[in-house]
GROMACS .gro file of C-alpha atoms in nm:
model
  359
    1UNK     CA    1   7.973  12.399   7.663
    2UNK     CA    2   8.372  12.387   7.685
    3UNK     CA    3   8.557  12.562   7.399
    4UNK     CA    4   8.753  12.232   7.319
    5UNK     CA    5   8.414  12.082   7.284
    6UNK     CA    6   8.242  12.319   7.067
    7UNK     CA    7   8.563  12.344   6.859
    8UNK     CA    8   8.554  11.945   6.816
    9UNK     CA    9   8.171  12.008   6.694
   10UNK     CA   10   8.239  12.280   6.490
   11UNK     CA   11   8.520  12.090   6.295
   12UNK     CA   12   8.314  11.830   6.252
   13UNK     CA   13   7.993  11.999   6.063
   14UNK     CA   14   8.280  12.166   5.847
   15UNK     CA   15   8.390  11.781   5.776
   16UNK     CA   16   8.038  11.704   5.682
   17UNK     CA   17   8.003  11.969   5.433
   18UNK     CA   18   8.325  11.912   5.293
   19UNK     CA   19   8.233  11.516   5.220
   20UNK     CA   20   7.922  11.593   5.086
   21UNK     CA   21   8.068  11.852   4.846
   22UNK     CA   22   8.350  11.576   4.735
   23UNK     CA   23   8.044  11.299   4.741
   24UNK     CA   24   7.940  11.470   4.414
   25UNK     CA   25   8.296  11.549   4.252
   26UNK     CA   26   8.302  11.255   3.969
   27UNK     CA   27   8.610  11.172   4.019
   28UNK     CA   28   8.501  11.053   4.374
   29UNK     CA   29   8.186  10.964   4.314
   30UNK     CA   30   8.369  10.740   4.015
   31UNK     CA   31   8.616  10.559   4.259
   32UNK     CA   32   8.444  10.280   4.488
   33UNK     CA   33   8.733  10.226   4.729
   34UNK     CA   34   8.715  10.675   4.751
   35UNK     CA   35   8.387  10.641   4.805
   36UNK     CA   36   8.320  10.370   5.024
   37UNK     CA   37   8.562  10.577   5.243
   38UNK     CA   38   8.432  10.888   5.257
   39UNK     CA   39   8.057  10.704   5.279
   40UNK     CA   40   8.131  10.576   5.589
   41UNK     CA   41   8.309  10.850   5.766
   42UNK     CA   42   8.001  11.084   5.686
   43UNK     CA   43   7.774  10.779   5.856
   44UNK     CA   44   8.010  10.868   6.189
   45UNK     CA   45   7.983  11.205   6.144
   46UNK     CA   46   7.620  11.298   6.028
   47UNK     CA   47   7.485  11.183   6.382
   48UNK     CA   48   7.703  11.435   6.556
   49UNK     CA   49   7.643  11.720   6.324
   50UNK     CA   50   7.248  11.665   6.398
   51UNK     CA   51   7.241  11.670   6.737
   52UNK     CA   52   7.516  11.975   6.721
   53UNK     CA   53   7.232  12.164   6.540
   54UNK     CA   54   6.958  12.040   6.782
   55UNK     CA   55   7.214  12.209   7.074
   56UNK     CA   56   7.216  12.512   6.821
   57UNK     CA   57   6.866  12.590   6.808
   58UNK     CA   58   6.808  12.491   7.204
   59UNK     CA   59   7.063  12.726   7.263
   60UNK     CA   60   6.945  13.039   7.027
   61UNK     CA   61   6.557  12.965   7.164
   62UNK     CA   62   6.713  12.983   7.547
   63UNK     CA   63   6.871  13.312   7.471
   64UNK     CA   64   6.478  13.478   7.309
   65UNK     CA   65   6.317  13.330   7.567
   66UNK     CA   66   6.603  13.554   7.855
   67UNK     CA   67   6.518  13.825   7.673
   68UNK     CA   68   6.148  13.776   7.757
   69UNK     CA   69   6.196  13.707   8.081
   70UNK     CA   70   6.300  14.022   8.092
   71UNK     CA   71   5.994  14.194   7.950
   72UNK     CA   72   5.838  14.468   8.106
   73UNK     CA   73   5.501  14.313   8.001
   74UNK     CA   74   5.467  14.076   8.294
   75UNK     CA   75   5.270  13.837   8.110
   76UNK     CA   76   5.530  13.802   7.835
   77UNK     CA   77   5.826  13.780   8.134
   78UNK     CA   78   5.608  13.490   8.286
   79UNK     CA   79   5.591  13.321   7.949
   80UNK     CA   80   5.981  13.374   7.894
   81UNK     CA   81   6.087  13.222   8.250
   82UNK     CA   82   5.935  12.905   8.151
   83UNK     CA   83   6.044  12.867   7.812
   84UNK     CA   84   6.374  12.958   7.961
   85UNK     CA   85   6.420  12.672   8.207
   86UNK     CA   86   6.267  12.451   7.949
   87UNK     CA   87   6.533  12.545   7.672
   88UNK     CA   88   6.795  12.522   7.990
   89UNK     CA   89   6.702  12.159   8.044
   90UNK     CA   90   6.653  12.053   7.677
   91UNK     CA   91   7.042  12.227   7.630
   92UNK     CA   92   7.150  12.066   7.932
   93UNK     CA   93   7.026  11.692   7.810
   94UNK     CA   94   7.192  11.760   7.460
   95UNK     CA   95   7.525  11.870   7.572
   96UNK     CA   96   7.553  11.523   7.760
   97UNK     CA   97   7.427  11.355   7.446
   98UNK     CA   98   7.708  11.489   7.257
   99UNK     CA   99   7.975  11.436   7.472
  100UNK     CA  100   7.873  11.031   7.448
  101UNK     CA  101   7.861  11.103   7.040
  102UNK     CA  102   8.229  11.241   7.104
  103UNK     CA  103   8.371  10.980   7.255
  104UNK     CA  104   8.599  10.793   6.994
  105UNK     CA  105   8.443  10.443   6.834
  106UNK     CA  106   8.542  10.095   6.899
  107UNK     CA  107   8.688  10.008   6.589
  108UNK     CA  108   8.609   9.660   6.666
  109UNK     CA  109   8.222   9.721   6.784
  110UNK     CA  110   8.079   9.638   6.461
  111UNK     CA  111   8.273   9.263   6.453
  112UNK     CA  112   8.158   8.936   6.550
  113UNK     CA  113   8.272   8.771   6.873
  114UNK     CA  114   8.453   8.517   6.967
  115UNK     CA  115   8.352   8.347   7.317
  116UNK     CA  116   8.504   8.131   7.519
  117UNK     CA  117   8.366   7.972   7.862
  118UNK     CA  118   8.578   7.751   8.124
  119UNK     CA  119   8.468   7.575   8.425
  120UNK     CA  120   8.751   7.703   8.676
  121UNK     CA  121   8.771   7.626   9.037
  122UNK     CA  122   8.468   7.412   9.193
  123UNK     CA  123   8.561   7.075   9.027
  124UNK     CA  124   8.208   6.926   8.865
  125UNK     CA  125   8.005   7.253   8.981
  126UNK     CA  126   8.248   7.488   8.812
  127UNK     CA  127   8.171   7.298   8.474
  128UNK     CA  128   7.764   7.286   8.543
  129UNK     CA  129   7.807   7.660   8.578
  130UNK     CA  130   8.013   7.699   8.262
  131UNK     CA  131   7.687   7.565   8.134
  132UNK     CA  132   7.514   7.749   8.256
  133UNK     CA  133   7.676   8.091   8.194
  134UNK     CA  134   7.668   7.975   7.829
  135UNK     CA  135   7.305   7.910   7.792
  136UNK     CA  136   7.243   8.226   7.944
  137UNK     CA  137   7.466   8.417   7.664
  138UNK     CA  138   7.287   8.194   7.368
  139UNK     CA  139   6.916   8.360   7.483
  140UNK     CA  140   7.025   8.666   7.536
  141UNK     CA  141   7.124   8.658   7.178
  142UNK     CA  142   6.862   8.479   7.046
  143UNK     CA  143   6.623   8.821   7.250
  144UNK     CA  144   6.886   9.005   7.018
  145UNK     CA  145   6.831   8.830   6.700
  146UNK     CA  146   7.198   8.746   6.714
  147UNK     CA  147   7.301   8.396   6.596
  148UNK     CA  148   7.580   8.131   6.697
  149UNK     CA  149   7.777   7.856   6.606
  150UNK     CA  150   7.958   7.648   6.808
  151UNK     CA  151   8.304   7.585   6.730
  152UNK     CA  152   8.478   7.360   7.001
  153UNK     CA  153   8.349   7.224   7.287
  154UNK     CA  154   8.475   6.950   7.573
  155UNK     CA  155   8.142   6.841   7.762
  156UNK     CA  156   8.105   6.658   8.096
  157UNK     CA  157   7.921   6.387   8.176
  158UNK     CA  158   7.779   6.534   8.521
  159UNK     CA  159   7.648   6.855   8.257
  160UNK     CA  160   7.845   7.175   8.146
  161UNK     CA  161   8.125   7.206   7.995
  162UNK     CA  162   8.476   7.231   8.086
  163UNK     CA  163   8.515   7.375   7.764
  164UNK     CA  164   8.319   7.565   7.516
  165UNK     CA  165   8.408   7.821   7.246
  166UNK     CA  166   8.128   7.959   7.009
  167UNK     CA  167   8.094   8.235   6.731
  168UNK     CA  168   7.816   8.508   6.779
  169UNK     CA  169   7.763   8.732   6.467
  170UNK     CA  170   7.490   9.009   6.475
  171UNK     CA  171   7.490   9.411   6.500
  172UNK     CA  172   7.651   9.549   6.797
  173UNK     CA  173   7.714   9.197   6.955
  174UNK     CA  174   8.063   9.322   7.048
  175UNK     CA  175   7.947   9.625   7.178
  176UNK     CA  176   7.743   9.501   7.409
  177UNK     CA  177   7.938   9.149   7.540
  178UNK     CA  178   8.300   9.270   7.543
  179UNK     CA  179   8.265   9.348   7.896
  180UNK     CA  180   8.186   9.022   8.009
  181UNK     CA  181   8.548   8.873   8.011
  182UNK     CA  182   8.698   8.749   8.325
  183UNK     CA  183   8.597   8.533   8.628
  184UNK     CA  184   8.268   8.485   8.744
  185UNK     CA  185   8.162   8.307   9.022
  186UNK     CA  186   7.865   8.153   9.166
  187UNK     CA  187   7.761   8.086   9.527
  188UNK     CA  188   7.469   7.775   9.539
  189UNK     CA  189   7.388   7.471   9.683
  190UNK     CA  190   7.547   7.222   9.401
  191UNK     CA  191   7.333   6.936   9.293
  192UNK     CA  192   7.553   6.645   9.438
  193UNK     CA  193   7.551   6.820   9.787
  194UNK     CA  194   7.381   6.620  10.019
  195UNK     CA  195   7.363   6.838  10.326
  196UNK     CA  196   7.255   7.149  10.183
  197UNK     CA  197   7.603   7.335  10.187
  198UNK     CA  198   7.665   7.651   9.998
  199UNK     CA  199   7.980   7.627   9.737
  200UNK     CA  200   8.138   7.904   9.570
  201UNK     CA  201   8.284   7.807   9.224
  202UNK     CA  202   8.409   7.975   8.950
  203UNK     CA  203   8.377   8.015   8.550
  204UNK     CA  204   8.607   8.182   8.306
  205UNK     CA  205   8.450   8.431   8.021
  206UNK     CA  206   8.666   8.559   7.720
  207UNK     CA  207   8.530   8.760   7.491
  208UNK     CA  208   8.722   8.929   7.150
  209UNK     CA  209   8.639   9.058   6.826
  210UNK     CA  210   8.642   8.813   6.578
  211UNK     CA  211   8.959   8.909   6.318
  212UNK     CA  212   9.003   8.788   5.957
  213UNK     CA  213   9.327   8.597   5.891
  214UNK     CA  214   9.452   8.870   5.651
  215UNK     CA  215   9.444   9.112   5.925
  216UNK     CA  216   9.747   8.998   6.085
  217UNK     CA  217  10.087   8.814   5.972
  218UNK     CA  218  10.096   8.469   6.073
  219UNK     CA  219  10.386   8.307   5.938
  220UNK     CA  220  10.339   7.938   5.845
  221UNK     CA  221  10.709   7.825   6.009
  222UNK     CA  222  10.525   7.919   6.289
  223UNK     CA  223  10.262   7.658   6.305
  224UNK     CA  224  10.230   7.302   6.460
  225UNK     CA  225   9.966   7.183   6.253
  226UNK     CA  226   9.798   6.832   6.488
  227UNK     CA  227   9.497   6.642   6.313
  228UNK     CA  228   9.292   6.408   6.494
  229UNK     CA  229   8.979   6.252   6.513
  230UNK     CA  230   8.597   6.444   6.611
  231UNK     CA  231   8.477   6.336   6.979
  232UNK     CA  232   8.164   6.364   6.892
  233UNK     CA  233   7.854   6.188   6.977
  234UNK     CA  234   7.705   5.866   6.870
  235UNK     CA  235   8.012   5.758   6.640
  236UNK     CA  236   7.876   5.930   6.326
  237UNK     CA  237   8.108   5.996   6.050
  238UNK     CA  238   8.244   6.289   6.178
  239UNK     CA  239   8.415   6.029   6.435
  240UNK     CA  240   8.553   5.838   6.191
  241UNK     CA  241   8.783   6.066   5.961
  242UNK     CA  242   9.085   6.295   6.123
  243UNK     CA  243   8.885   6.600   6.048
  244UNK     CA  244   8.931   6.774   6.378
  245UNK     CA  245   9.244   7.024   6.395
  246UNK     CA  246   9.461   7.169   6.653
  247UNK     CA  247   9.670   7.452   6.529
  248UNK     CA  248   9.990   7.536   6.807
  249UNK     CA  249  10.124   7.933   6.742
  250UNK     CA  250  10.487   7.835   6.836
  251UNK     CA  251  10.643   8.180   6.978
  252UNK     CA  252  10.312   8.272   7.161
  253UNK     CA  253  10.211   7.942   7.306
  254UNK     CA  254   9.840   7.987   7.185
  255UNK     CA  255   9.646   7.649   7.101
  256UNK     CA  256   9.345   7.686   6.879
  257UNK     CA  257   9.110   7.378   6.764
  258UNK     CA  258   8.827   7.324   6.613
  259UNK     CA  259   8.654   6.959   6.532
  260UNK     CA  260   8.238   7.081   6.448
  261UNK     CA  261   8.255   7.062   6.089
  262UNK     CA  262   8.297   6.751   5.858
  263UNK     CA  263   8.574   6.885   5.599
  264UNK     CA  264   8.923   6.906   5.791
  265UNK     CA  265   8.959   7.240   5.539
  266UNK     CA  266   8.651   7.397   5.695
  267UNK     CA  267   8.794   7.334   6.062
  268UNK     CA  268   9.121   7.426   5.963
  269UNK     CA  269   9.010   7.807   5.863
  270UNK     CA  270   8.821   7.832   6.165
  271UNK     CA  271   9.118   7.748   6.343
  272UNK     CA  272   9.299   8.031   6.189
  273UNK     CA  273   9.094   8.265   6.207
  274UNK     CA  274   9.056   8.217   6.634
  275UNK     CA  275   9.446   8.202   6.612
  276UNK     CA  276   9.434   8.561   6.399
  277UNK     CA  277   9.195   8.706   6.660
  278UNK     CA  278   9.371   8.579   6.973
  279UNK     CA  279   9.689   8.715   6.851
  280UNK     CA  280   9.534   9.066   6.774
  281UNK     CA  281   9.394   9.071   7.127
  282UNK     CA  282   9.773   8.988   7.256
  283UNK     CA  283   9.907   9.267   7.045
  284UNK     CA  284   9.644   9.493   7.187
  285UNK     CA  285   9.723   9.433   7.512
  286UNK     CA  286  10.064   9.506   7.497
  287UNK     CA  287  10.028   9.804   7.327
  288UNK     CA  288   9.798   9.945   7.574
  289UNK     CA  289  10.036   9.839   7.823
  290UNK     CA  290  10.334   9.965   7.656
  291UNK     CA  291  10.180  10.311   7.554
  292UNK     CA  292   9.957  10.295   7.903
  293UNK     CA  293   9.693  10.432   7.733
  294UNK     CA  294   9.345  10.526   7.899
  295UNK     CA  295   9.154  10.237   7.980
  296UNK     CA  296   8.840  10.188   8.169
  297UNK     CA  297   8.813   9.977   8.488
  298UNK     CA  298   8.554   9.752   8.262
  299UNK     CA  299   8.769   9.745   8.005
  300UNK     CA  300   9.045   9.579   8.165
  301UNK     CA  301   8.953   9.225   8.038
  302UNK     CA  302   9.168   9.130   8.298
  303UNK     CA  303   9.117   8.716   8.274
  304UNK     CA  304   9.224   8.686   8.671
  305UNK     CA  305   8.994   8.954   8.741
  306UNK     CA  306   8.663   8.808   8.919
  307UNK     CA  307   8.406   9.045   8.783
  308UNK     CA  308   8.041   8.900   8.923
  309UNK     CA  309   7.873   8.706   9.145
  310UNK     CA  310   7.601   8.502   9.101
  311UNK     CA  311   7.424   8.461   9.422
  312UNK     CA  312   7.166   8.161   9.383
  313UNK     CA  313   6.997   8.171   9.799
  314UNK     CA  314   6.952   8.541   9.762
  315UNK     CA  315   6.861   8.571   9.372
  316UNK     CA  316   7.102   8.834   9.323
  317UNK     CA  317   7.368   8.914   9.057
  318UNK     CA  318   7.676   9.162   9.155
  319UNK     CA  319   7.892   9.340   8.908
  320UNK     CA  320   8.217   9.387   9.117
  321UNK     CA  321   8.342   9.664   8.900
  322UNK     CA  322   8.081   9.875   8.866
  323UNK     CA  323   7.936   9.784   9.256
  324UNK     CA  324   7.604   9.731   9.036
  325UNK     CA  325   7.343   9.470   9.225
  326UNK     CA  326   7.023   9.338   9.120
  327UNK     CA  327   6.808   9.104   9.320
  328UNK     CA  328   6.704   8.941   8.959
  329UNK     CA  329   6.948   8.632   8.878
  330UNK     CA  330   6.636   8.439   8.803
  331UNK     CA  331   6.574   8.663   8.500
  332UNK     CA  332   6.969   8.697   8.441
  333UNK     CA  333   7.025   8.337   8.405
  334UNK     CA  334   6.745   8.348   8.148
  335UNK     CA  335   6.938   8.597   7.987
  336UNK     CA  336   6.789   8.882   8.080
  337UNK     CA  337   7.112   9.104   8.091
  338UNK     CA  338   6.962   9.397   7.927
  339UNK     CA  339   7.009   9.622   8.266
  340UNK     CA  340   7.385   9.465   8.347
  341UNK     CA  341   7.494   9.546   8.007
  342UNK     CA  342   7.329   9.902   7.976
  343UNK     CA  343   7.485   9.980   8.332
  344UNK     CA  344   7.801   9.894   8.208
  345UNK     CA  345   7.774  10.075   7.866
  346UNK     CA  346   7.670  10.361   8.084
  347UNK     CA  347   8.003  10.358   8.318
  348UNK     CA  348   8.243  10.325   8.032
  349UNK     CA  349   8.112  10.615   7.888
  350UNK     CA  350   8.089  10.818   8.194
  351UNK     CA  351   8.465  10.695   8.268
  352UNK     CA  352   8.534  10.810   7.905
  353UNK     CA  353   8.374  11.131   7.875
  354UNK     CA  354   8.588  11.232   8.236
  355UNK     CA  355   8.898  11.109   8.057
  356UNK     CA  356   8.806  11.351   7.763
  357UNK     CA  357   8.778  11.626   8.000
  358UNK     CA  358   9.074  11.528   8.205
  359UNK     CA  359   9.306  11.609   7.863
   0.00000   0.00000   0.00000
């Protein structure tokens, strides 16, 4: 292990101590803002600490068992070569696991997301994908226990969507879907091709962390507030009352609506709080542009950036970025992403831990 590394390690079991020593002062333990604080920076750190003392003890066993090795008793040297390479191994595996507990937190990993699916290029079939990319999302949540709720939606006749935005909530949603935004495209044989012909169309995926309106400044001068009637189904009531609303962020540009729930309040907080979170992820981009600040190839969210195919004649899915291929879109579509997801995970980190190294 590097000295920066250790040093990082070390700083942080002295951190540990030092909260739990201030966890019982009264005047701490007495104010709930003080402690809620402190609460969850030991929650970050206590993970680290553990596995710094598992690395500890590997360490201090893999130095008794070189000195046995190096026993004149043979039988004892024997016995210290091979708890030697097994220490080596176990310090080996826990020095890795570290460096991933290093790596600094999405703040935002712990939020709710905010999708958004568009049928791109492909006409009809671009929109029957969109549909498709969407149901496979919803049961990979549902595997996850994660729910939904579908907040605006344009549907086509043919099947799809041209349009669809929903709300997932559940632990580590973000964490595992932020990389899916950008294009994704799918090569098949569309349903209203009558001699058999491959197509490739395309889909559009954004994904951000869901923001509360309080979070950022939105100043009301800067609104176009639009209220209009639901298009929805069946002319219930909801058709029949201007409860839908379309919210227009003047400077940006940025169009928000929302028209699923009966109350034209209800639709109108919605609406603001997609605005709030589409504005954050503007401000994030710049400021990762402006400061050019490390960012993973995954992480790009690039919206022009085709990220996957979806290859229908050979059941395969690609992951462009990450040159990741399984011959499984059967199971993907069904949404088994489990082994995309964890491959990407996986890459981030690596790219991560080498840009920890790299400073």
């Amino acid at each position: 292990m590097d000295k920066n590394m250790h040093d990082r390690l070390v700083t942080s079991k002295e951190r540990l101590n030092e909260i739990d020593e201030l966890l019982l002062v009264p005047e701490v333990s007495g104010d709930m803002n003080k402690f809620r604080e402190l609460s969850k920076e030991r929650s970050k750190l206590a993970p680290i600490v553990e596995k710094f003392d598992e690395y500890t003890y590997a360490s201090q066993n893999k130095e008794d068992a070189l000195v046995m090795s190096n026993d004149s008793d043979p039988e004892i040297s024997s016995m210290g070569k091979e708890e030697f390479k097994k220490y080596e191994e176990e310090v080996v595996k826990i020095e890795e696991e570290l460096k991933i507990l290093l790596i600094p937190t999405d703040p935002n990993d712990g939020k709710d997301i905010i999708f958004e699916i568009k049928g791109a290029v492909g006409g009809d079939e671009a929109n029957i994908f969109a549909g498709d990319l969407f149901r496979m999302y919803i049961k990979y949540c549902d595997s996850k226990k994660w729910s939904y709720k579908i907040i605006d939606e344009s549907p086509c006749g043919v099947g799809g969507y041209s349009y669809i935005q929903f709300v997932v909530s559940g632990d580590d949603a973000y964490s595992h879907l932020k990389f899916e935004s950008g294009v994704h495209r799918v090569q098949r044989v569309p349903r209203t091709e009558a001699n058999g012909r491959i197509h490739t169309s395309t889909a559009t995926v954004v994904v951000m962390p869901k923001i509360e309106v309080n979070e950022i400044n939105i100043r009301t001068e800067d609104l176009r507030v639009d209220r209009y009637r639901s298009q929805g189904a069946g002319g219930q009531n909801v058709n029949k009352t201007e409860s839908a609303v379309r919210i227009t962020h003047l400077p940006t540009g940025i169009v928000v609506s929302c028209q699923t729930e009966k109350s034209q309040i209800q639709n109108h907080e919605i609406c603001m709080q997609m605005l709030a979170s589409k504005l954050a992820q503007l401000e994030e981009e710049k400021k990762e542009k402006d400061e050019a600040q490390y960012r993973s190839k995954i992480g790009s969210g690039d919206r022009n950036e085709k990220i996957r195919t979806y290859n229908y004649p050979q059941n395969r899915v690609t992951d462009h970025r990450i040159g990741f291929t399984i011959q499984q879109l059967d199971r993907v579509m069904e949404g088994d992403l489990d082994s995309i997801v964890d491959a990407l995970i996986n890459y981030d980190q690596q790219q991560k831990i080498a840009g920890n190294a790299s400073k």
